[in-house]
Amino acid sequence: MFMGINGTEMVILVVVALVVIGPKRLPEYAQKLRDLVRQMRRMAEGAKDSVRRDFGDDFKDVDWQKLDPRQYDPRRIVREALVEEDAAIRESKRRERSSLETAVPAADAQAQVTAAEDASADAGGAVDMREKSPIERFQAQAELRDRSTTAPFDSEAT
């Protein structure tokens, strides 16, 4: 919330302030707080006006959305990078397969496809797992996990 203070701590601080200040002086301190907030707003507006005057017309052309640090969420960046990388890998594999199919006669290609299908059936769908994106593979592996047993824990590692 404000400087690392959560809602519960803020309520406790307000109650302590009410007890310390007392009901007689509370309106006076509330007015002082209001004046302080108004003064801070005036100072902020003055700083904005000063910056606009100093920078002139160049200041209007700044795209503030590009400078917003909230857009740099590491989870979103990693997710997008994985999807882009995965799409590029799939595209290169598809091109590789199509180039192999055109280079090899039709009978040999059919034999290779049959052999690949047999190998994938023997490997328990390992080829299918390689064709999926990393996120899809993780979700498929998560479904296969045995949740009845706990994960191994190394007490010396902590």
PDB file of C-alpha atoms in Angstrom:
ATOM      1  CA  MET A   1       0.000   0.000   0.000  1.00  0.00           C
ATOM      2  CA  PHE A   2       2.063   2.969   1.229  1.00  0.00           C
ATOM      3  CA  MET A   3       5.781   2.440   1.926  1.00  0.00           C
ATOM      4  CA  GLY A   4       5.316  -1.244   2.752  1.00  0.00           C
ATOM      5  CA  ILE A   5       2.408  -0.705   5.148  1.00  0.00           C
ATOM      6  CA  ASN A   6      -0.543  -3.010   4.547  1.00  0.00           C
ATOM      7  CA  GLY A   7      -4.188  -2.261   5.343  1.00  0.00           C
ATOM      8  CA  THR A   8      -4.211  -3.789   8.813  1.00  0.00           C
ATOM      9  CA  GLU A   9      -1.117  -1.872   9.896  1.00  0.00           C
ATOM     10  CA  MET A  10      -2.631   1.354   8.552  1.00  0.00           C
ATOM     11  CA  VAL A  11      -5.803   0.820  10.607  1.00  0.00           C
ATOM     12  CA  ILE A  12      -3.705   0.220  13.723  1.00  0.00           C
ATOM     13  CA  LEU A  13      -1.721   3.421  13.079  1.00  0.00           C
ATOM     14  CA  VAL A  14      -4.937   5.426  12.664  1.00  0.00           C
ATOM     15  CA  VAL A  15      -6.356   4.043  15.926  1.00  0.00           C
ATOM     16  CA  VAL A  16      -3.113   4.820  17.787  1.00  0.00           C
ATOM     17  CA  ALA A  17      -3.111   8.343  16.304  1.00  0.00           C
ATOM     18  CA  LEU A  18      -6.697   8.855  17.451  1.00  0.00           C
ATOM     19  CA  VAL A  19      -5.793   7.762  20.974  1.00  0.00           C
ATOM     20  CA  VAL A  20      -2.624   9.878  21.117  1.00  0.00           C
ATOM     21  CA  ILE A  21      -4.084  13.008  19.512  1.00  0.00           C
ATOM     22  CA  GLY A  22      -7.444  12.793  21.251  1.00  0.00           C
ATOM     23  CA  PRO A  23     -10.877  13.895  20.135  1.00  0.00           C
ATOM     24  CA  LYS A  24     -10.305  17.568  21.045  1.00  0.00           C
ATOM     25  CA  ARG A  25      -7.306  18.108  18.745  1.00  0.00           C
ATOM     26  CA  LEU A  26      -8.450  15.756  15.938  1.00  0.00           C
ATOM     27  CA  PRO A  27     -10.202  18.444  13.794  1.00  0.00           C
ATOM     28  CA  GLU A  28      -7.105  20.666  14.009  1.00  0.00           C
ATOM     29  CA  TYR A  29      -4.766  17.886  12.826  1.00  0.00           C
ATOM     30  CA  ALA A  30      -7.202  16.805  10.095  1.00  0.00           C
ATOM     31  CA  GLN A  31      -7.156  20.376   8.763  1.00  0.00           C
ATOM     32  CA  LYS A  32      -3.342  20.416   8.857  1.00  0.00           C
ATOM     33  CA  LEU A  33      -3.257  17.130   6.922  1.00  0.00           C
ATOM     34  CA  ARG A  34      -5.673  18.538   4.344  1.00  0.00           C
ATOM     35  CA  ASP A  35      -3.504  21.651   3.907  1.00  0.00           C
ATOM     36  CA  LEU A  36      -0.381  19.512   3.548  1.00  0.00           C
ATOM     37  CA  VAL A  37      -1.998  17.392   0.812  1.00  0.00           C
ATOM     38  CA  ARG A  38      -3.151  20.526  -1.046  1.00  0.00           C
ATOM     39  CA  GLN A  39       0.346  22.032  -0.802  1.00  0.00           C
ATOM     40  CA  MET A  40       1.915  18.827  -2.170  1.00  0.00           C
ATOM     41  CA  ARG A  41      -0.523  18.844  -5.105  1.00  0.00           C
ATOM     42  CA  ARG A  42       0.321  22.481  -5.873  1.00  0.00           C
ATOM     43  CA  MET A  43       4.038  21.651  -5.778  1.00  0.00           C
ATOM     44  CA  ALA A  44       3.536  18.701  -8.139  1.00  0.00           C
ATOM     45  CA  GLU A  45       1.543  20.820 -10.589  1.00  0.00           C
ATOM     46  CA  GLY A  46       4.218  23.536 -10.391  1.00  0.00           C
ATOM     47  CA  ALA A  47       6.910  20.982 -11.192  1.00  0.00           C
ATOM     48  CA  LYS A  48       4.897  19.705 -14.180  1.00  0.00           C
ATOM     49  CA  ASP A  49       4.417  23.247 -15.492  1.00  0.00           C
ATOM     50  CA  SER A  50       8.116  23.986 -15.039  1.00  0.00           C
ATOM     51  CA  VAL A  51       9.109  20.863 -16.985  1.00  0.00           C
ATOM     52  CA  ARG A  52       6.635  21.715 -19.778  1.00  0.00           C
ATOM     53  CA  ARG A  53       8.074  25.240 -20.044  1.00  0.00           C
ATOM     54  CA  ASP A  54      11.678  23.988 -20.034  1.00  0.00           C
ATOM     55  CA  PHE A  55      11.193  21.276 -22.659  1.00  0.00           C
ATOM     56  CA  GLY A  56       8.697  23.152 -24.828  1.00  0.00           C
ATOM     57  CA  ASP A  57       7.149  21.391 -27.829  1.00  0.00           C
ATOM     58  CA  ASP A  58       9.457  18.347 -27.579  1.00  0.00           C
ATOM     59  CA  PHE A  59       7.795  17.409 -24.311  1.00  0.00           C
ATOM     60  CA  LYS A  60       4.399  16.952 -26.007  1.00  0.00           C
ATOM     61  CA  ASP A  61       5.765  14.332 -28.421  1.00  0.00           C
ATOM     62  CA  VAL A  62       6.968  11.947 -25.687  1.00  0.00           C
ATOM     63  CA  ASP A  63       5.116   8.624 -25.664  1.00  0.00           C
ATOM     64  CA  TRP A  64       4.741   8.009 -21.928  1.00  0.00           C
ATOM     65  CA  GLN A  65       3.277   4.521 -22.465  1.00  0.00           C
ATOM     66  CA  LYS A  66       6.648   3.304 -23.768  1.00  0.00           C
ATOM     67  CA  LEU A  67       8.363   4.584 -20.623  1.00  0.00           C
ATOM     68  CA  ASP A  68       5.923   2.938 -18.205  1.00  0.00           C
ATOM     69  CA  PRO A  69       7.902   0.385 -16.131  1.00  0.00           C
ATOM     70  CA  ARG A  70       4.777  -1.689 -15.464  1.00  0.00           C
ATOM     71  CA  GLN A  71       4.884  -2.993 -19.029  1.00  0.00           C
ATOM     72  CA  TYR A  72       8.095  -4.888 -18.244  1.00  0.00           C
ATOM     73  CA  ASP A  73       6.529  -7.768 -16.343  1.00  0.00           C
ATOM     74  CA  PRO A  74       9.154 -10.557 -16.384  1.00  0.00           C
ATOM     75  CA  ARG A  75       6.518 -13.285 -16.522  1.00  0.00           C
ATOM     76  CA  ARG A  76       4.921 -11.763 -19.631  1.00  0.00           C
ATOM     77  CA  ILE A  77       8.300 -11.250 -21.313  1.00  0.00           C
ATOM     78  CA  VAL A  78       9.355 -14.880 -20.722  1.00  0.00           C
ATOM     79  CA  ARG A  79       5.966 -16.203 -21.856  1.00  0.00           C
ATOM     80  CA  GLU A  80       6.115 -14.185 -25.095  1.00  0.00           C
ATOM     81  CA  ALA A  81       9.718 -15.258 -25.739  1.00  0.00           C
ATOM     82  CA  LEU A  82       8.805 -18.928 -25.305  1.00  0.00           C
ATOM     83  CA  VAL A  83       5.852 -18.649 -27.656  1.00  0.00           C
ATOM     84  CA  GLU A  84       7.922 -16.823 -30.305  1.00  0.00           C
ATOM     85  CA  GLU A  85      10.785 -19.310 -30.016  1.00  0.00           C
ATOM     86  CA  ASP A  86       8.397 -22.241 -30.138  1.00  0.00           C
ATOM     87  CA  ALA A  87       6.663 -20.891 -33.245  1.00  0.00           C
ATOM     88  CA  ALA A  88      10.032 -20.454 -34.969  1.00  0.00           C
ATOM     89  CA  ILE A  89      11.101 -24.006 -34.065  1.00  0.00           C
ATOM     90  CA  ARG A  90       7.853 -25.486 -35.341  1.00  0.00           C
ATOM     91  CA  GLU A  91       8.141 -23.498 -38.564  1.00  0.00           C
ATOM     92  CA  SER A  92      11.711 -24.694 -39.161  1.00  0.00           C
ATOM     93  CA  LYS A  93      10.719 -28.324 -38.490  1.00  0.00           C
ATOM     94  CA  ARG A  94       7.783 -28.007 -40.870  1.00  0.00           C
ATOM     95  CA  ARG A  95      10.053 -26.576 -43.595  1.00  0.00           C
ATOM     96  CA  GLU A  96      12.576 -29.348 -42.945  1.00  0.00           C
ATOM     97  CA  ARG A  97       9.899 -32.024 -43.311  1.00  0.00           C
ATOM     98  CA  SER A  98       8.488 -30.470 -46.472  1.00  0.00           C
ATOM     99  CA  SER A  99      11.972 -30.255 -47.997  1.00  0.00           C
ATOM    100  CA  LEU A 100      12.586 -33.923 -47.120  1.00  0.00           C
ATOM    101  CA  GLU A 101       9.261 -34.935 -48.633  1.00  0.00           C
ATOM    102  CA  THR A 102      10.026 -33.169 -51.899  1.00  0.00           C
ATOM    103  CA  ALA A 103      13.558 -34.612 -52.078  1.00  0.00           C
ATOM    104  CA  VAL A 104      12.582 -38.214 -51.319  1.00  0.00           C
ATOM    105  CA  PRO A 105      10.377 -40.212 -53.736  1.00  0.00           C
ATOM    106  CA  ALA A 106       6.791 -40.761 -52.653  1.00  0.00           C
ATOM    107  CA  ALA A 107       7.277 -44.439 -51.754  1.00  0.00           C
ATOM    108  CA  ASP A 108      10.262 -43.680 -49.542  1.00  0.00           C
ATOM    109  CA  ALA A 109       8.380 -40.804 -47.913  1.00  0.00           C
ATOM    110  CA  GLN A 110       5.453 -43.087 -47.129  1.00  0.00           C
ATOM    111  CA  ALA A 111       7.836 -45.631 -45.608  1.00  0.00           C
ATOM    112  CA  GLN A 112       9.442 -42.912 -43.502  1.00  0.00           C
ATOM    113  CA  VAL A 113       6.056 -41.636 -42.317  1.00  0.00           C
ATOM    114  CA  THR A 114       5.010 -45.165 -41.366  1.00  0.00           C
ATOM    115  CA  ALA A 115       8.294 -45.721 -39.542  1.00  0.00           C
ATOM    116  CA  ALA A 116       7.907 -42.406 -37.712  1.00  0.00           C
ATOM    117  CA  GLU A 117       4.348 -43.312 -36.693  1.00  0.00           C
ATOM    118  CA  ASP A 118       5.528 -46.704 -35.418  1.00  0.00           C
ATOM    119  CA  ALA A 119       8.370 -45.089 -33.489  1.00  0.00           C
ATOM    120  CA  SER A 120       6.037 -42.543 -31.933  1.00  0.00           C
ATOM    121  CA  ALA A 121       3.624 -45.280 -30.930  1.00  0.00           C
ATOM    122  CA  ASP A 122       6.514 -47.227 -29.398  1.00  0.00           C
ATOM    123  CA  ALA A 123       7.866 -44.169 -27.614  1.00  0.00           C
ATOM    124  CA  GLY A 124       4.501 -43.473 -26.062  1.00  0.00           C
ATOM    125  CA  GLY A 125       3.825 -40.272 -28.004  1.00  0.00           C
ATOM    126  CA  ALA A 126       7.261 -38.730 -27.471  1.00  0.00           C
ATOM    127  CA  VAL A 127       7.127 -37.154 -30.949  1.00  0.00           C
ATOM    128  CA  ASP A 128       3.801 -35.533 -30.081  1.00  0.00           C
ATOM    129  CA  MET A 129       5.353 -34.043 -26.956  1.00  0.00           C
ATOM    130  CA  ARG A 130       8.136 -32.455 -29.038  1.00  0.00           C
ATOM    131  CA  GLU A 131       5.629 -30.826 -31.402  1.00  0.00           C
ATOM    132  CA  LYS A 132       3.897 -28.928 -28.587  1.00  0.00           C
ATOM    133  CA  SER A 133       4.963 -25.598 -27.153  1.00  0.00           C
ATOM    134  CA  PRO A 134       6.874 -25.582 -23.845  1.00  0.00           C
ATOM    135  CA  ILE A 135       3.788 -24.420 -22.006  1.00  0.00           C
ATOM    136  CA  GLU A 136       1.658 -27.170 -23.556  1.00  0.00           C
ATOM    137  CA  ARG A 137       4.319 -29.755 -22.699  1.00  0.00           C
ATOM    138  CA  PHE A 138       4.404 -28.559 -19.080  1.00  0.00           C
ATOM    139  CA  GLN A 139       0.628 -28.786 -18.809  1.00  0.00           C
ATOM    140  CA  ALA A 140       0.650 -32.310 -20.293  1.00  0.00           C
ATOM    141  CA  GLN A 141       3.388 -33.405 -17.887  1.00  0.00           C
ATOM    142  CA  ALA A 142       1.526 -31.851 -14.956  1.00  0.00           C
ATOM    143  CA  GLU A 143      -1.515 -33.971 -15.791  1.00  0.00           C
ATOM    144  CA  LEU A 144       0.632 -37.123 -15.747  1.00  0.00           C
ATOM    145  CA  ARG A 145       2.156 -36.453 -12.300  1.00  0.00           C
ATOM    146  CA  ASP A 146       1.157 -38.645  -9.387  1.00  0.00           C
ATOM    147  CA  ARG A 147      -0.294 -36.250  -6.824  1.00  0.00           C
ATOM    148  CA  SER A 148      -0.903 -38.927  -4.191  1.00  0.00           C
ATOM    149  CA  THR A 149       2.766 -38.906  -3.128  1.00  0.00           C
ATOM    150  CA  THR A 150       4.581 -35.840  -1.875  1.00  0.00           C
ATOM    151  CA  ALA A 151       7.471 -34.311  -3.735  1.00  0.00           C
ATOM    152  CA  PRO A 152      10.959 -35.293  -2.547  1.00  0.00           C
ATOM    153  CA  PHE A 153      12.334 -32.917   0.077  1.00  0.00           C
ATOM    154  CA  ASP A 154      15.966 -32.377   0.955  1.00  0.00           C
ATOM    155  CA  SER A 155      16.095 -31.099   4.528  1.00  0.00           C
ATOM    156  CA  GLU A 156      19.787 -30.236   4.227  1.00  0.00           C
ATOM    157  CA  ALA A 157      19.162 -27.934   1.256  1.00  0.00           C
ATOM    158  CA  THR A 158      17.198 -25.407   3.281  1.00  0.00           C
TER     159      THR A 158
END
